[in-house]
């Protein structure tokens, strides 16, 4: 082994880790600045991948001093990362004004998110993508085996897998977004200096040839690179949707899925490239077999996933992720190094070829992610899309196998076997695939770009695996409606979340309520509540003239609303470890809520969380944004505002009227039960709460019970009411 290889590999891994840490932090910053649903997130990821490909292509040219360029690019990535924390807030405000977004045109929010992703993510992504061909130009300037290419690519990918886990566990659990970017930028500077020094051991200067190397035939290799990228991205979108349904979109789903995917892919890069036969036909047969194996591994994983019935929730999630997420990426990992090797077998232009093939793969990934999320999921649904992903892998594998085996006798036998597998996929029962989108019996299902909304046979409504409500009534929601009606002024009400529509229906039926505005990003939930199955149970609750639905992200809608617009703002989704809630429930978010409240308006937190760690984290953010807090001990409902929160029991009893008895959820007398259970929180009550570290970050990861061992002080904080 070369003496410089051992110290180089940790730098290659660290460079990969930095790139994925940036991706996670930048996506979080974009969500908080301009809002985003799952479609915008898919587009953001696609833009990031596209930038990597463009960078690999741009920097794949021959450089006289690649070592210097490589070091400067790593340092430039760190500098751009530091600048991004300052640029993004102004970018969000500028784009909102440029697009002329109003409450009436909020449906154009995706255009805003995509524009923000292009402006913010594309420049650093291009630089990050450029590190790959520059690595090859510096440390593998001539012809090398696919074993060496696979080693570099695999170690870089494994480093990325470590980075996607390090971002929440080692950074965002302990420091704010700004310092997290600073630490990661420092790592980039370290890589730049290390590359500069190690590159001198290889060669101070790569000799420039008088004649360029012969052009490689990139047509079919680029097609296969794009095809494998397409298949991999389609697979990843399906995997993310399935795991989100399984675990209620909690904050670790995205890092966990990417970690398993990248670790398996990186292992495949290292292990499956340890092959000495570089004859083109043999390489094409190997590429074909790897694609077919990836598709078959996905089928086997789905079958195993359908058999998983682990009683412990976390174990069920982990086993399901391993079943679905390990096999296909492992086999895909051996394809790109093989394509690079077969393409440069007659040329020394390794960095240029590697960059162009990387661009083809990135283009395939972009179209795979966007096409699956924006088109196939909406038109075909998850089950049919999953079958399509499997057929895509089998078809691409058959094509590569055919190219490599045409000269071999009886080559058609293998092709016949692949066709038989493809036909067999048609006969796999839907019951095997359905756990990907819903677990349990259902009465109705709506799929679309933002996820899956399901009406169960028990009349429960779930969105992306999260229980929203039971129709037509849910006792917990009627209790929370009582707190809204108990406020002295509740003519104008803003609901941040639709649930099952019951709260909006009960409020609209009250004569003293003038308007109910509902903000919810799930377009599938709105369609489900208007479906014949739900309407038959509770009627079309959204048709009431007092109710207005805004299908958008609350973070985007709140700044568009006039200040001091509402008497009451209610939010029921405050579980601290849900990705849909955690990045929303930040200090920045609560400050936007406070802006739209009237001077004596009240924000009501539904108290929908589990454990004191999440409770304390939410109170810490509320205490930073509002002057007064009060907690209702029996229900954990929290009131927040800048005026008096005092209530009169007799007035509350009269305001609720017949609801005290007809709803069947309030202990008698209901007015006294609500008022006596409330307790104001003073400064002395909040002294033990861990302070909020960042206006955007809040406590997105650290409140999750799986990670209590990483941050004991938060979860060991005594509860405020002694529970």
XYZ file of C-alpha atoms in Angstrom:
723
model
C 0.000 0.000 0.000
C 1.261 3.472 -0.844
C 2.628 5.269 2.245
C 0.352 8.251 1.641
C -2.809 6.145 1.306
C -3.355 5.476 5.030
C -3.469 9.162 6.074
C -5.438 10.058 2.918
C -8.435 7.787 3.540
C -9.538 9.537 6.777
C -9.427 12.862 4.907
C -11.549 11.395 2.102
C -14.068 10.133 4.656
C -14.107 13.471 6.498
C -14.750 15.318 3.231
C -17.755 13.080 2.546
C -19.041 13.576 6.094
C -18.896 17.361 5.760
C -20.961 17.298 2.568
C -23.858 15.391 4.155
C -23.754 17.474 7.335
C -24.149 20.566 5.187
C -27.053 18.990 3.297
C -28.943 18.266 6.514
C -28.288 21.691 8.049
C -29.053 23.599 4.852
C -32.317 21.751 4.354
C -33.291 22.627 7.928
C -32.411 26.274 7.365
C -34.444 26.347 4.139
C -37.447 24.824 5.888
C -37.374 27.444 8.609
C -36.798 30.325 6.206
C -39.237 29.624 3.358
C -41.182 26.573 4.544
C -41.304 23.274 2.740
C -43.422 20.179 2.310
C -42.074 16.769 1.387
C -42.196 17.621 -2.321
C -40.028 20.692 -1.843
C -37.669 18.561 0.254
C -37.368 16.053 -2.579
C -36.641 18.869 -5.024
C -34.077 20.321 -2.610
C -32.325 16.959 -2.394
C -32.465 16.645 -6.176
C -30.928 20.089 -6.635
C -28.140 19.149 -4.223
C -27.425 15.944 -6.167
C -27.542 17.827 -9.457
C -24.999 20.307 -8.096
C -22.694 17.443 -7.151
C -22.886 16.127 -10.700
C -22.259 19.511 -12.286
C -19.271 20.028 -10.012
C -17.840 16.625 -10.880
C -18.163 17.493 -14.581
C -16.751 21.043 -14.313
C -13.746 20.047 -12.230
C -13.118 16.863 -14.220
C -10.876 18.699 -16.684
C -7.105 18.249 -16.596
C -5.403 20.563 -14.128
C -1.734 21.470 -14.089
C -1.767 21.580 -10.293
C -4.797 19.543 -9.131
C -3.467 19.380 -5.571
C -3.705 23.145 -5.206
C -7.157 23.300 -6.783
C -8.383 20.459 -4.549
C -7.152 22.177 -1.387
C -8.625 25.533 -2.411
C -12.005 23.950 -3.218
C -12.205 22.322 0.241
C -11.423 25.686 1.870
C -13.944 27.477 -0.374
C -16.657 25.004 0.698
C -16.034 25.918 4.327
C -16.168 29.642 3.583
C -19.456 29.307 1.683
C -20.893 27.288 4.563
C -20.058 30.063 7.015
C -21.585 32.663 4.707
C -24.792 30.655 4.254
C -25.917 31.284 7.838
C -25.879 35.028 7.177
C -27.240 34.922 3.635
C -30.245 32.633 4.057
C -32.556 34.789 6.252
C -32.268 37.727 3.849
C -32.680 35.353 0.906
C -35.996 34.050 2.238
C -37.409 37.551 2.725
C -36.181 38.715 -0.673
C -37.644 35.743 -2.535
C -40.995 36.042 -0.753
C -41.204 39.656 -1.911
C -39.962 38.818 -5.420
C -42.598 36.129 -5.922
C -45.291 38.428 -4.540
C -46.645 35.674 -2.329
C -49.913 36.382 -0.532
C -52.390 34.171 1.248
C -54.249 33.846 -2.052
C -51.147 32.743 -3.977
C -49.508 30.662 -1.254
C -49.841 27.615 -3.501
C -46.781 28.910 -5.356
C -44.678 28.232 -2.283
C -42.947 25.323 -4.014
C -41.532 27.701 -6.612
C -40.141 29.773 -3.758
C -38.536 26.757 -2.102
C -37.021 25.545 -5.371
C -35.628 29.009 -6.141
C -34.135 29.218 -2.667
C -32.603 25.763 -3.095
C -31.075 26.740 -6.436
C -29.617 29.998 -5.160
C -28.363 28.670 -1.841
C -27.450 25.025 -2.459
C -26.210 24.927 -6.036
C -22.917 26.880 -5.611
C -21.594 24.884 -2.618
C -22.952 21.629 -4.075
C -20.971 22.268 -7.265
C -17.819 22.710 -5.184
C -18.557 19.591 -3.117
C -19.074 17.593 -6.327
C -15.785 18.905 -7.687
C -13.811 17.252 -4.900
C -14.309 13.786 -6.429
C -12.526 14.253 -9.784
C -9.910 16.446 -8.073
C -9.227 13.615 -5.627
C -8.622 11.272 -8.569
C -6.538 13.836 -10.436
C -4.317 14.339 -7.387
C -3.950 10.807 -6.058
C -4.840 8.637 -9.083
C -3.720 10.678 -12.114
C -3.179 7.738 -14.460
C -4.835 4.436 -15.181
C -5.900 2.682 -11.994
C -7.982 -0.353 -11.217
C -11.623 -0.107 -10.305
C -10.455 -1.440 -6.955
C -8.690 1.870 -6.234
C -11.615 3.900 -7.585
C -14.023 1.804 -5.531
C -11.892 2.281 -2.415
C -11.876 6.068 -2.738
C -15.562 6.264 -3.663
C -16.579 3.795 -0.958
C -14.615 5.511 1.813
C -16.045 8.887 0.765
C -19.575 7.444 0.823
C -19.029 5.740 4.185
C -17.820 9.074 5.524
C -21.033 10.636 4.242
C -22.990 7.965 6.141
C -21.137 8.888 9.326
C -21.779 12.581 8.659
C -25.541 12.189 8.333
C -25.596 10.590 11.795
C -23.039 12.960 13.316
C -25.135 15.990 12.346
C -27.947 15.297 14.833
C -26.086 13.243 17.434
C -22.822 15.156 17.803
C -23.734 18.640 16.574
C -27.394 19.635 16.667
C -27.975 17.880 19.988
C -25.360 20.070 21.608
C -24.744 23.260 19.617
C -26.791 25.698 17.555
C -26.892 25.847 13.771
C -24.258 28.588 13.470
C -21.603 26.797 15.550
C -22.484 23.511 13.820
C -21.697 25.113 10.464
C -18.519 26.592 11.942
C -17.290 23.230 13.222
C -17.995 21.566 9.893
C -16.302 24.381 7.995
C -13.265 23.899 10.227
C -13.223 20.244 9.190
C -13.198 21.347 5.541
C -10.235 23.636 6.231
C -8.443 20.706 7.875
C -9.097 18.513 4.826
C -7.807 21.258 2.530
C -4.542 21.595 4.423
C -4.164 17.810 4.670
C -4.706 17.332 0.955
C -2.176 20.060 0.216
C 0.504 18.333 2.294
C -0.248 14.742 1.242
C -0.445 15.658 -2.426
C 3.206 16.672 -2.340
C 4.137 13.065 -1.586
C 2.460 11.846 -4.780
C 3.647 14.467 -7.222
C 4.152 18.180 -7.001
C 2.790 18.520 -10.515
C 0.947 16.201 -12.872
C 2.741 16.419 -16.232
C 0.744 18.024 -18.988
C 0.616 15.906 -22.147
C 1.092 17.563 -25.493
C -1.788 15.593 -26.960
C -5.030 15.003 -25.066
C -5.877 11.405 -24.236
C -8.130 9.618 -26.699
C -11.779 10.363 -26.122
C -13.639 7.630 -24.322
C -16.921 6.314 -25.667
C -19.263 7.566 -22.962
C -22.606 6.885 -24.633
C -23.647 3.556 -23.146
C -21.671 3.952 -19.879
C -23.377 7.331 -19.303
C -26.758 5.732 -20.016
C -26.109 3.027 -17.441
C -24.758 5.552 -14.919
C -27.899 7.638 -15.320
C -30.060 4.526 -15.134
C -28.458 3.312 -11.908
C -28.842 6.801 -10.435
C -32.495 6.818 -11.505
C -33.147 3.435 -9.914
C -31.312 4.399 -6.712
C -33.254 7.658 -6.303
C -36.616 5.980 -6.969
C -35.745 3.316 -4.423
C -34.760 5.931 -1.843
C -38.019 7.919 -2.256
C -40.086 4.752 -1.732
C -37.940 3.782 1.262
C -38.312 7.217 2.888
C -42.095 7.167 2.470
C -42.316 3.697 3.983
C -40.145 4.502 6.996
C -41.969 7.792 7.634
C -45.257 5.903 7.749
C -43.726 3.425 10.176
C -42.389 5.943 12.653
C -44.591 9.005 12.439
C -42.012 11.157 10.638
C -39.825 11.602 13.703
C -36.642 13.600 13.353
C -34.277 10.668 12.992
C -36.022 8.997 10.034
C -34.209 10.985 7.344
C -30.718 10.597 8.904
C -31.345 6.925 9.695
C -32.494 6.072 6.165
C -29.630 7.983 4.541
C -27.096 6.455 6.928
C -28.153 2.891 6.120
C -28.394 3.687 2.401
C -24.962 5.342 2.219
C -23.238 2.801 4.469
C -24.551 -0.083 2.350
C -23.644 1.755 -0.859
C -20.133 2.521 0.403
C -19.604 -1.075 1.490
C -20.621 -2.210 -1.982
C -18.134 0.219 -3.546
C -15.273 -1.291 -1.543
C -16.256 -4.981 -1.573
C -17.796 -5.497 -5.009
C -14.907 -3.831 -6.873
C -12.345 -6.370 -5.674
C -12.469 -8.053 -9.088
C -9.501 -8.435 -11.412
C -11.304 -9.035 -14.729
C -11.591 -5.656 -16.476
C -12.451 -7.036 -19.929
C -15.386 -4.908 -21.171
C -17.840 -7.749 -21.759
C -17.146 -9.150 -18.296
C -17.646 -5.707 -16.735
C -20.972 -5.232 -18.512
C -22.169 -8.627 -17.371
C -21.161 -7.715 -13.831
C -23.039 -4.385 -14.043
C -26.115 -6.209 -15.313
C -25.956 -8.781 -12.528
C -25.544 -6.049 -9.892
C -28.639 -4.171 -11.133
C -30.681 -7.385 -11.241
C -29.429 -8.309 -7.776
C -30.403 -4.847 -6.455
C -33.947 -5.223 -7.779
C -34.242 -8.755 -6.376
C -32.861 -7.607 -3.015
C -35.608 -4.974 -2.878
C -38.241 -7.662 -3.503
C -36.772 -9.898 -0.800
C -36.595 -6.945 1.604
C -40.257 -6.085 1.028
C -41.241 -9.702 1.659
C -39.208 -9.805 4.894
C -40.627 -6.427 5.948
C -44.178 -7.767 5.610
C -43.293 -10.497 8.132
C -41.865 -8.134 10.770
C -44.135 -7.861 13.814
C -41.721 -6.815 16.557
C -43.484 -5.694 19.740
C -40.962 -2.952 20.600
C -41.533 0.045 18.351
C -37.892 1.107 17.995
C -36.816 -2.479 17.248
C -39.589 -2.800 14.667
C -38.356 0.349 12.940
C -34.712 -0.762 12.961
C -35.453 -4.272 11.674
C -37.738 -2.903 8.943
C -35.074 -0.408 7.849
C -32.461 -3.141 7.660
C -34.801 -5.390 5.657
C -35.628 -2.706 3.124
C -32.559 -0.491 3.084
C -29.446 -2.680 3.020
C -29.608 -5.026 0.022
C -30.317 -2.797 -2.994
C -27.802 0.000 -2.157
C -25.082 -2.592 -1.490
C -25.329 -3.985 -5.020
C -25.716 -0.523 -6.558
C -22.437 0.497 -4.895
C -20.397 -1.717 -7.226
C -21.751 -0.185 -10.441
C -20.193 3.297 -10.665
C -16.553 2.180 -10.119
C -17.060 -0.558 -12.717
C -18.428 1.952 -15.221
C -15.455 4.240 -14.629
C -13.034 1.380 -15.092
C -14.512 0.061 -18.340
C -14.691 3.577 -19.788
C -11.047 4.493 -19.085
C -9.596 1.147 -20.107
C -8.150 2.767 -23.227
C -7.423 6.263 -21.879
C -5.664 8.076 -19.057
C -8.418 10.689 -18.664
C -9.712 9.225 -15.402
C -10.837 12.459 -13.649
C -12.667 13.697 -16.744
C -14.416 10.383 -17.311
C -15.279 10.035 -13.619
C -16.752 13.543 -13.598
C -18.900 13.000 -16.678
C -20.232 9.669 -15.428
C -20.943 11.246 -12.050
C -22.942 13.970 -13.801
C -24.935 11.319 -15.683
C -25.633 9.498 -12.416
C -26.654 12.750 -10.711
C -29.019 13.622 -13.575
C -30.619 10.210 -13.238
C -30.951 10.727 -9.482
C -32.555 14.140 -10.010
C -35.142 12.800 -12.431
C -35.716 9.720 -10.292
C -36.376 11.720 -7.122
C -38.564 14.381 -8.765
C -40.390 12.008 -11.104
C -41.221 9.580 -8.319
C -42.270 12.241 -5.812
C -44.123 14.592 -8.183
C -45.492 12.134 -10.705
C -45.518 8.422 -10.000
C -46.579 8.633 -6.345
C -49.525 10.858 -7.238
C -50.617 9.006 -10.360
C -49.898 5.376 -9.498
C -49.574 5.278 -5.708
C -46.810 3.686 -3.670
C -47.590 0.028 -4.452
C -47.602 0.453 -8.244
C -44.576 2.763 -8.055
C -42.682 0.144 -6.061
C -43.376 -2.445 -8.737
C -42.154 0.087 -11.305
C -38.907 0.617 -9.380
C -38.283 -3.130 -9.381
C -38.999 -3.408 -13.110
C -36.685 -0.464 -13.802
C -33.818 -2.247 -12.052
C -34.525 -5.521 -13.839
C -34.804 -3.805 -17.230
C -31.553 -1.883 -16.835
C -29.808 -5.019 -15.633
C -31.103 -7.018 -18.579
C -29.846 -4.334 -20.959
C -26.319 -4.355 -19.495
C -26.304 -8.169 -19.398
C -27.290 -8.308 -23.069
C -24.499 -5.932 -24.117
C -21.904 -7.990 -22.244
C -23.176 -11.424 -23.257
C -24.126 -11.172 -26.932
C -20.942 -12.946 -27.977
C -21.417 -15.694 -25.417
C -23.283 -18.907 -26.308
C -26.833 -19.175 -25.027
C -26.753 -15.629 -23.649
C -30.522 -15.451 -24.009
C -31.019 -17.854 -21.108
C -30.051 -15.208 -18.589
C -32.338 -12.698 -20.255
C -35.206 -15.173 -20.076
C -34.599 -15.597 -16.363
C -34.748 -11.832 -15.794
C -38.012 -11.651 -17.735
C -39.420 -14.443 -15.592
C -38.551 -12.498 -12.434
C -40.241 -9.392 -13.851
C -43.415 -11.327 -14.637
C -43.264 -12.885 -11.188
C -43.353 -9.421 -9.598
C -46.812 -9.002 -11.142
C -48.041 -11.978 -9.146
C -46.761 -10.731 -5.788
C -49.927 -9.969 -3.778
C -50.662 -6.334 -2.931
C -50.764 -7.383 0.727
C -46.975 -7.800 0.610
C -46.508 -4.209 -0.591
C -49.210 -2.473 1.447
C -47.207 -2.232 4.719
C -45.075 0.292 2.806
C -47.918 2.829 3.058
C -50.156 1.687 5.923
C -50.145 -0.920 8.649
C -53.590 -2.280 9.486
C -57.038 -2.479 7.873
C -58.275 0.640 6.114
C -61.495 2.034 4.689
C -59.998 4.738 2.427
C -56.549 5.870 1.306
C -55.378 9.009 -0.497
C -51.806 9.336 -1.807
C -50.097 12.358 -3.278
C -46.983 14.483 -3.330
C -46.986 15.254 0.398
C -47.639 11.732 1.632
C -50.385 9.292 2.541
C -53.683 9.977 4.346
C -55.649 6.957 5.559
C -59.052 6.328 7.139
C -58.811 3.133 9.159
C -61.677 0.744 9.724
C -61.686 1.980 13.321
C -62.472 5.483 11.936
C -59.033 6.810 12.853
C -57.319 9.211 10.456
C -53.578 8.977 9.940
C -51.277 11.128 7.826
C -47.878 9.618 7.048
C -48.359 7.236 9.943
C -49.312 9.961 12.469
C -52.682 9.643 14.194
C -54.606 12.847 13.517
C -58.042 12.152 14.947
C -60.970 9.796 15.134
C -64.073 10.784 13.189
C -66.621 12.107 13.806
C -65.471 12.995 17.353
C -62.344 12.566 19.433
C -62.595 13.307 23.132
C -59.125 14.835 23.408
C -59.852 17.305 20.631
C -63.157 18.333 22.192
C -61.355 18.997 25.479
C -58.936 21.243 23.597
C -61.820 22.979 21.826
C -63.165 23.797 25.279
C -59.998 25.758 26.063
C -60.474 27.793 22.882
C -64.081 28.607 23.741
C -63.081 29.416 27.324
C -61.057 32.445 26.189
C -62.832 35.804 26.676
C -62.361 36.599 22.971
C -62.498 33.851 20.344
C -64.158 35.445 17.344
C -61.153 34.960 15.045
C -59.433 31.576 15.439
C -56.364 30.198 13.668
C -55.872 26.414 13.733
C -52.354 25.259 12.876
C -53.312 21.772 11.783
C -56.546 20.276 10.500
C -56.671 16.954 12.347
C -59.928 15.219 11.496
C -61.775 18.498 11.005
C -63.693 18.119 14.273
C -62.250 21.177 16.033
C -62.946 23.394 13.013
C -66.498 22.008 12.770
C -67.295 22.546 16.457
C -65.909 26.093 16.390
C -67.737 27.062 13.191
C -71.019 25.921 14.745
C -70.711 28.532 17.521
C -72.420 31.854 16.727
C -69.771 33.939 18.540
C -67.003 32.522 16.310
C -66.738 34.661 13.198
C -64.033 32.810 11.236
C -61.851 29.710 11.496
C -58.667 29.716 9.404
C -56.927 26.338 9.124
C -53.326 25.926 7.947
C -52.231 22.405 6.998
C -49.525 21.315 4.550
C -51.065 17.871 3.833
C -53.059 18.070 0.636
C -53.950 14.408 0.998
C -55.675 15.043 4.346
C -57.983 17.636 2.798
C -58.852 15.238 -0.026
C -59.489 12.428 2.458
C -61.862 14.542 4.573
C -63.820 15.298 1.401
C -63.896 11.657 0.294
C -67.251 9.783 0.231
C -66.087 7.453 3.017
C -65.421 10.291 5.491
C -68.351 12.457 4.370
C -70.665 9.504 5.032
C -69.488 9.512 8.663
C -69.375 13.220 9.556
C -70.534 15.158 6.522
C -68.409 17.653 4.595
C -67.111 19.631 7.569
C -64.843 21.739 5.344
C -67.785 23.148 3.374
C -68.862 25.476 6.213
C -68.634 29.129 5.073
C -66.766 30.154 8.236
C -63.915 27.705 7.544
C -61.008 28.645 5.293
C -58.315 26.088 4.434
C -54.769 27.122 3.501
C -52.829 24.128 2.166
C -49.300 25.285 2.916
C -46.526 25.244 5.487
C -47.324 27.291 8.595
C -43.832 28.792 8.594
C -44.551 30.341 5.212
C -48.156 31.341 5.900
C -47.643 33.115 9.241
C -45.391 35.916 7.880
C -47.951 36.576 5.112
C -50.775 37.193 7.587
C -51.528 40.703 8.845
C -50.270 41.359 12.380
C -52.725 41.182 15.279
C -55.259 39.177 13.252
C -56.459 36.485 15.682
C -57.908 36.186 19.147
C -56.794 32.561 19.532
C -54.120 30.497 17.784
C -54.261 26.766 18.481
C -51.597 24.150 17.688
C -52.017 20.515 18.615
C -48.934 18.964 17.000
C -46.090 19.609 19.425
C -44.488 16.218 19.888
C -40.848 17.166 20.108
C -39.335 14.346 18.073
C -41.524 14.535 14.957
C -39.743 16.016 11.977
C -42.944 17.713 10.888
C -43.211 19.388 14.263
C -39.719 19.802 15.626
C -38.329 22.071 12.955
C -41.576 24.046 13.189
C -41.658 24.381 16.952
C -38.696 26.694 17.266
C -38.350 30.133 18.805
C -38.602 31.641 15.327
C -41.884 29.823 14.788
C -43.403 30.956 18.087
C -42.341 34.528 17.410
C -44.255 34.388 14.148
C -47.277 33.082 16.053
C -46.997 35.935 18.578
C -46.959 38.444 15.712
C -50.428 37.440 14.437
C -52.038 37.444 17.899
C -53.971 40.448 19.120
C -52.753 42.273 22.220
C -54.848 40.111 24.553
C -54.801 37.095 22.251
C -53.849 33.635 23.503
C -51.801 30.886 21.953
C -52.956 27.431 23.046
C -50.579 24.490 22.865
C -52.560 21.250 22.858
C -50.091 19.480 25.146
C -49.696 16.634 22.670
C -46.309 15.329 23.726
C -44.857 12.384 25.589
C -42.457 12.702 28.498
C -41.099 15.599 30.509
C -38.131 16.069 28.170
C -40.375 17.111 25.299
C -42.556 19.156 27.648
C -39.663 21.124 29.064
C -38.196 21.715 25.604
C -41.471 23.152 24.344
C -41.865 25.389 27.405
C -38.325 26.680 26.907
C -39.179 27.877 23.391
C -42.538 29.338 24.512
C -40.927 31.207 27.400
C -38.570 32.916 24.958
C -41.444 34.184 22.787
C -44.270 35.068 25.220
C -44.381 37.057 28.443
C -46.798 34.775 30.289
C -47.360 31.038 30.436
C -49.929 28.891 32.213
C -50.197 25.096 32.253
C -53.330 23.038 32.834
C -52.009 20.171 34.952
C -54.689 17.520 34.167
C -54.279 17.832 30.379
C -50.852 19.495 29.859
C -52.560 22.128 27.703
C -50.415 25.289 27.784
C -51.637 28.867 27.390
C -49.207 31.565 26.262
C -49.660 35.277 25.640
C -48.505 38.775 26.432
C -51.619 39.745 28.373
C -53.548 38.291 31.281
C -54.317 34.571 31.067
C -56.759 34.622 34.012
C -60.180 32.981 33.455
C -63.409 33.167 35.446
C -65.018 29.787 36.178
C -68.610 31.047 35.970
C -67.920 32.802 32.665
C -66.263 29.664 31.231
C -69.235 27.551 32.323
C -71.620 29.914 30.549
C -69.437 30.198 27.457
C -69.279 26.451 26.953
C -72.994 26.093 27.649
C -74.457 22.732 26.701
C -71.074 21.503 25.479
C -70.159 20.901 29.138
C -72.576 18.004 29.248
C -73.441 17.069 25.663
C -69.856 16.469 24.569
C -69.292 14.061 27.446
C -65.630 14.886 27.971
C -65.582 17.509 30.767
C -65.684 16.693 34.479
C -68.447 18.651 36.205
C -68.494 21.532 36.801
C -66.495 22.105 33.611
C -65.746 25.805 34.248
C -64.167 25.102 37.621
C -62.274 22.102 36.212
C -60.652 24.241 33.491
C -59.883 27.264 35.689
C -58.729 25.406 38.813
C -56.363 23.225 36.795
C -54.470 26.204 35.361
C -51.306 27.418 37.051
C -49.254 30.431 35.998
C -45.577 29.789 35.443
C -43.165 32.375 36.774
C -39.464 32.934 36.286
C -38.667 30.685 39.212
C -40.503 27.795 37.526
C -38.421 28.090 34.362
C -34.982 28.368 35.945
C -34.346 24.639 35.664
C -35.185 24.391 31.971
C -32.309 24.028 29.550
C -32.189 27.296 27.564
C -32.968 27.305 23.858
C -29.725 27.486 21.922
C -30.897 28.671 18.547
C -33.921 30.562 17.230
C -34.213 28.086 14.358
C -33.075 24.862 15.960
C -35.086 24.608 19.161
C -34.888 21.059 20.485
C -35.425 19.074 17.323
C -33.364 16.041 18.197
C -32.468 16.268 21.840
C -36.012 15.726 23.107
C -36.252 12.296 21.519
C -36.249 9.500 24.138
C -33.949 7.290 22.050
C -31.152 9.774 22.688
C -31.663 10.495 26.360
C -28.273 8.998 27.125
C -26.638 11.695 24.991
C -28.142 14.617 26.849
C -29.151 13.590 30.323
C -29.513 17.167 31.706
C -32.523 17.908 29.494
C -34.400 14.743 30.396
C -33.427 14.862 34.056
C -34.905 18.321 34.534
C -37.603 18.169 37.243
C -41.096 18.544 35.828
C -42.773 21.860 36.529
C -45.916 20.514 38.123
C -44.167 17.684 39.929
C -45.372 14.893 37.674
